[in-house]
CSV table of C-alpha atoms in Angstrom, one decimal:
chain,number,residue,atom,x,y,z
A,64,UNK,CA,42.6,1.7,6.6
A,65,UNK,CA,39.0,2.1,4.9
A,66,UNK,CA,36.8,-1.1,5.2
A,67,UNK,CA,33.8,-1.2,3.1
A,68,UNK,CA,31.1,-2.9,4.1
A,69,UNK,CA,29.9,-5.0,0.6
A,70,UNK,CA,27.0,-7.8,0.4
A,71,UNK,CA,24.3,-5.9,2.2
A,72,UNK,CA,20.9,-5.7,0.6
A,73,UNK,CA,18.1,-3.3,1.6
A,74,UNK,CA,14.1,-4.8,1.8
A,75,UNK,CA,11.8,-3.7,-0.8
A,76,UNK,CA,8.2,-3.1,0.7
A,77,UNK,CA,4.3,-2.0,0.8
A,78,UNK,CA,3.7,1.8,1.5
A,79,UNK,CA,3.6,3.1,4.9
A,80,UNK,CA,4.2,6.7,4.5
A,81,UNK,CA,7.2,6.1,6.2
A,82,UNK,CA,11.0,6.4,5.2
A,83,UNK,CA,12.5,3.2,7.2
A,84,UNK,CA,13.7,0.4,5.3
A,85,UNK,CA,15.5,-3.2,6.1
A,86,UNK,CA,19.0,-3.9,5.7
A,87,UNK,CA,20.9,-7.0,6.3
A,88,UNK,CA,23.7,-8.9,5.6
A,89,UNK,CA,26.9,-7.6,4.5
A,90,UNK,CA,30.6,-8.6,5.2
A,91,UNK,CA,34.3,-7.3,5.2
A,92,UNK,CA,37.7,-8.5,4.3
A,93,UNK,CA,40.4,-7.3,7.1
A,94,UNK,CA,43.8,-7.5,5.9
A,95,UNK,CA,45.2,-11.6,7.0
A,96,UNK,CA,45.4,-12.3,10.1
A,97,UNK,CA,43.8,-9.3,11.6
A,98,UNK,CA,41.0,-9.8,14.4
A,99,UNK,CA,37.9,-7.8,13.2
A,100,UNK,CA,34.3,-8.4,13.3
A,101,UNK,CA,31.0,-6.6,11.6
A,102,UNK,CA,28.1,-6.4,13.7
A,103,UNK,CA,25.1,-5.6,11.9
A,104,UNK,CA,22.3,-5.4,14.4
A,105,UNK,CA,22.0,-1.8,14.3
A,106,UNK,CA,21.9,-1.3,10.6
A,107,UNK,CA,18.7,0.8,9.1
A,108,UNK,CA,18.7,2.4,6.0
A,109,UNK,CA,16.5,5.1,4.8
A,110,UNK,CA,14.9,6.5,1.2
A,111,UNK,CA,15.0,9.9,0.7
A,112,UNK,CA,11.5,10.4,0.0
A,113,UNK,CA,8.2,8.0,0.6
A,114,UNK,CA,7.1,8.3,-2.1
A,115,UNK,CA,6.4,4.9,-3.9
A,116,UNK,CA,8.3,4.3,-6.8
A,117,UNK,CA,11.5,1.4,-8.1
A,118,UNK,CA,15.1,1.3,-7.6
A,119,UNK,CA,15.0,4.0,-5.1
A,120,UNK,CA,18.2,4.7,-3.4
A,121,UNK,CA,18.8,3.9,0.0
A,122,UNK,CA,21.1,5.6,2.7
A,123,UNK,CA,22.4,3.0,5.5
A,124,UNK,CA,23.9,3.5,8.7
A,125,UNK,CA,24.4,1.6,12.1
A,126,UNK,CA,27.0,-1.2,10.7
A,127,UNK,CA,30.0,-1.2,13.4
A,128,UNK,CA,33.1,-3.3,13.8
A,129,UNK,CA,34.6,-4.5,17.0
A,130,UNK,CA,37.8,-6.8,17.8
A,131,UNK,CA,41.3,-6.5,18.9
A,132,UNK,CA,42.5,-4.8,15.5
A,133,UNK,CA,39.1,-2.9,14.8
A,134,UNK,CA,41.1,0.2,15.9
A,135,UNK,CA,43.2,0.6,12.9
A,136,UNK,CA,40.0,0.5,10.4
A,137,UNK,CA,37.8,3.2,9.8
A,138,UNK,CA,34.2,1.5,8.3
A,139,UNK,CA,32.4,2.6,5.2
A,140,UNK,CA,28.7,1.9,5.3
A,141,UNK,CA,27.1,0.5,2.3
A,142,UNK,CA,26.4,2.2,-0.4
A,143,UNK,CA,24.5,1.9,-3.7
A,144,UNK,CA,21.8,-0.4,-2.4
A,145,UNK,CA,18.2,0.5,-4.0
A,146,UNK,CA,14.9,-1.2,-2.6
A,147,UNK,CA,11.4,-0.8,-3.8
A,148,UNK,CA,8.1,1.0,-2.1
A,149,UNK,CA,5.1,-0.5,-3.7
A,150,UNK,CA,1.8,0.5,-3.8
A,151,UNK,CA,-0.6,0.3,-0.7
A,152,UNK,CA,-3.9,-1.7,-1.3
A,153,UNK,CA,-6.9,0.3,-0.6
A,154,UNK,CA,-10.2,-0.9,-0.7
A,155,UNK,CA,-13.7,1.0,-0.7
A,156,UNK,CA,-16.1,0.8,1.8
A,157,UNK,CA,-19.4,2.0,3.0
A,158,UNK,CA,-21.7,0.7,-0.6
A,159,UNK,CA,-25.5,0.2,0.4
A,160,UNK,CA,-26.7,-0.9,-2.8
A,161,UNK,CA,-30.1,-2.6,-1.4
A,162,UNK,CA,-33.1,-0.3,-3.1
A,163,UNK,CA,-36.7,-1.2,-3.7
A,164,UNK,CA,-37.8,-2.8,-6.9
A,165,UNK,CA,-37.2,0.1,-10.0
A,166,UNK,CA,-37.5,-2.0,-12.7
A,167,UNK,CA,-33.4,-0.9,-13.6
A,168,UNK,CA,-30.5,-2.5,-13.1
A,169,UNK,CA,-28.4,0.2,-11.5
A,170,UNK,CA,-26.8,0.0,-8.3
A,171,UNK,CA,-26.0,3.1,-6.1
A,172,UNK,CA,-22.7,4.5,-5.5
A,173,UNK,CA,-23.3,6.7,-2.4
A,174,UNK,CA,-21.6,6.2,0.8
A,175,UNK,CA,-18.5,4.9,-0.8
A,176,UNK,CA,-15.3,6.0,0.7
A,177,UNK,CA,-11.6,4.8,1.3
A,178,UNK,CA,-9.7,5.2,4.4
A,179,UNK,CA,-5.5,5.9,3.5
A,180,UNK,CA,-2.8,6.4,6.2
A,181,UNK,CA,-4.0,9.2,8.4
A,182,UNK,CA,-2.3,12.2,6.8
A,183,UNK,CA,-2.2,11.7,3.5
A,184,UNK,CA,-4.3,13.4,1.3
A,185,UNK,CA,-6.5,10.6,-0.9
A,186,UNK,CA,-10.0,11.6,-2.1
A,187,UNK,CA,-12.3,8.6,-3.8
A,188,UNK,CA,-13.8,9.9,-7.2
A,189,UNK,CA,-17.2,8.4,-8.0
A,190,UNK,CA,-17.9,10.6,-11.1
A,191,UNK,CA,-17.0,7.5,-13.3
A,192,UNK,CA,-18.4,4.7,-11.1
A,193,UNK,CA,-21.3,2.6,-11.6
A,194,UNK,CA,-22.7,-0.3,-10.2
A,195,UNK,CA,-25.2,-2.5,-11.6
A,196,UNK,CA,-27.3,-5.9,-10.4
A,197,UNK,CA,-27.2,-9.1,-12.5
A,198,UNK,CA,-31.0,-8.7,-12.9
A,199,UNK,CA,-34.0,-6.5,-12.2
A,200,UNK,CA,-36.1,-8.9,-10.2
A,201,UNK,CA,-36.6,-8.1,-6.2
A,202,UNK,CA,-34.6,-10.4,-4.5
A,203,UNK,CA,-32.0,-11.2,-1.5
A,204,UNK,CA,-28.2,-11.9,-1.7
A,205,UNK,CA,-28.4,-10.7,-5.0
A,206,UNK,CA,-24.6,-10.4,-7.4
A,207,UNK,CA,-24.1,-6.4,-7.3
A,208,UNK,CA,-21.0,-5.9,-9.9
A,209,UNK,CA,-19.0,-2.1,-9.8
A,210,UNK,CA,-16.3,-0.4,-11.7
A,211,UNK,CA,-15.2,2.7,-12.5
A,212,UNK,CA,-14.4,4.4,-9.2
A,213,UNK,CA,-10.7,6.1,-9.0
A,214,UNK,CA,-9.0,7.8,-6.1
A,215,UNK,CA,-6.9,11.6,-6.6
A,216,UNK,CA,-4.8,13.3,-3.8
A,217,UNK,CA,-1.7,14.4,-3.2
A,218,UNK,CA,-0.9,10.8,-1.6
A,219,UNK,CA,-3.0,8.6,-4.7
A,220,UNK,CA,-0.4,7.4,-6.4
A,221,UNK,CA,1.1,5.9,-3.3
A,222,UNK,CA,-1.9,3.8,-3.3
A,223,UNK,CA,-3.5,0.8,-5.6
A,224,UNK,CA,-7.2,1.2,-5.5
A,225,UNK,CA,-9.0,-2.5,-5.2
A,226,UNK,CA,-12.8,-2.2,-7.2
A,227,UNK,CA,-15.6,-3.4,-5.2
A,228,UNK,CA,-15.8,-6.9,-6.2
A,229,UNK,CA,-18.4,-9.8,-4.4
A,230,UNK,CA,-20.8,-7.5,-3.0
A,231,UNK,CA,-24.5,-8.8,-2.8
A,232,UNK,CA,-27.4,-6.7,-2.4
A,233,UNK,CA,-31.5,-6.5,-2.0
A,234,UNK,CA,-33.7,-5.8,-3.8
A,235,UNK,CA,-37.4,-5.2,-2.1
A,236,UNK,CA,-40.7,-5.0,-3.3
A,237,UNK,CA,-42.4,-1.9,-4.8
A,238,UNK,CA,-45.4,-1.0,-2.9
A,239,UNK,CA,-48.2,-0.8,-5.3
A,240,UNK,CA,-51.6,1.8,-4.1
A,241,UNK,CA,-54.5,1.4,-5.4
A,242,UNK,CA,-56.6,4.2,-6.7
A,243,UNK,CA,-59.8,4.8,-8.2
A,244,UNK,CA,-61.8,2.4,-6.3
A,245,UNK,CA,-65.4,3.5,-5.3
């Protein structure tokens, strides 16, 4: 006799470039009186793709049965359980904004770069991104504020890019020369 496993519920989660996903729970119904039991501890399931996205289906397997009457039951794995992959944080790194006094509010954008999952192809885009100080006067520790900057790839829409945000910044004095004097 079929037994279907019902109740079990697959683990939505973060990207990881991997297919793997959480399953747990679940329960039978043998016919009255009958000794069988579901042991779960091997259950996995699996999305097709890893790819982030809603509702994705999930494929499970590993659910077993044991007992005195297990024999006469042949077990269906859960089906029709979805999860979710969201999207994977990723920050920017490697902004050296300090510069010496220019009289401009503009911060620099170069040496910024993002570090995905090793293998997936994620490139940060800087042609839109701008920084810019909260004033013009040389300072320490001063508020540096940027937008703009995007990510493209293969792999970038697996991945939520985070804006610089908190970053403070020098800014040095302009060495002045004298000329003319006789």
């Amino acid at each position: 006799l079929a037994l279907n496993v019902t109740g079990a519920s697959a683990t939505s989660r973060v990207y990881d470039q991997g297919l793997n996903v959480v399953v747990s729970g679940g329960s039978i119904a043998p016919i009255t009186g009958d000794t069988v039991t579901l042991d779960a501890t091997a259950a996995a399931g699996t999305f097709a793709t890893k790819a982030v996205g809603t509702g994705k289906s999930v494929t499970v397997t590993g659910y077993t049965i044991s007992g005195a009457d297990a024999s006469n039951y042949s077990l269906v794995q859960p089906t029709g359980l979805t999860a979710d992959i969201s999207a994977l944080s990723l920050s920017i790194s490697g902004l050296s904004p300090s510069k010496v006094y220019d009289g401009g509010l503009v911060a620099s954008v170069s040496g910024a770069s993002v570090s995905p999952i090793s293998g997936d192809t994620v490139t940060l885009d800087v042609s839109g991104a701008s920084g810019a100080y909260a004033d013009k006067a040389v300072g320490t520790g001063k508020p540096v504020t940027y937008s703009g900057f995007a990510i493209t790839g293969a792999d970038a829409s697996n991945y939520s890019l985070v804006q610089p945000a908190g970053l403070t910044a020098n800014i040095t004095a302009l060495a002045l020369n004298v000329t003319g004097a006789s």
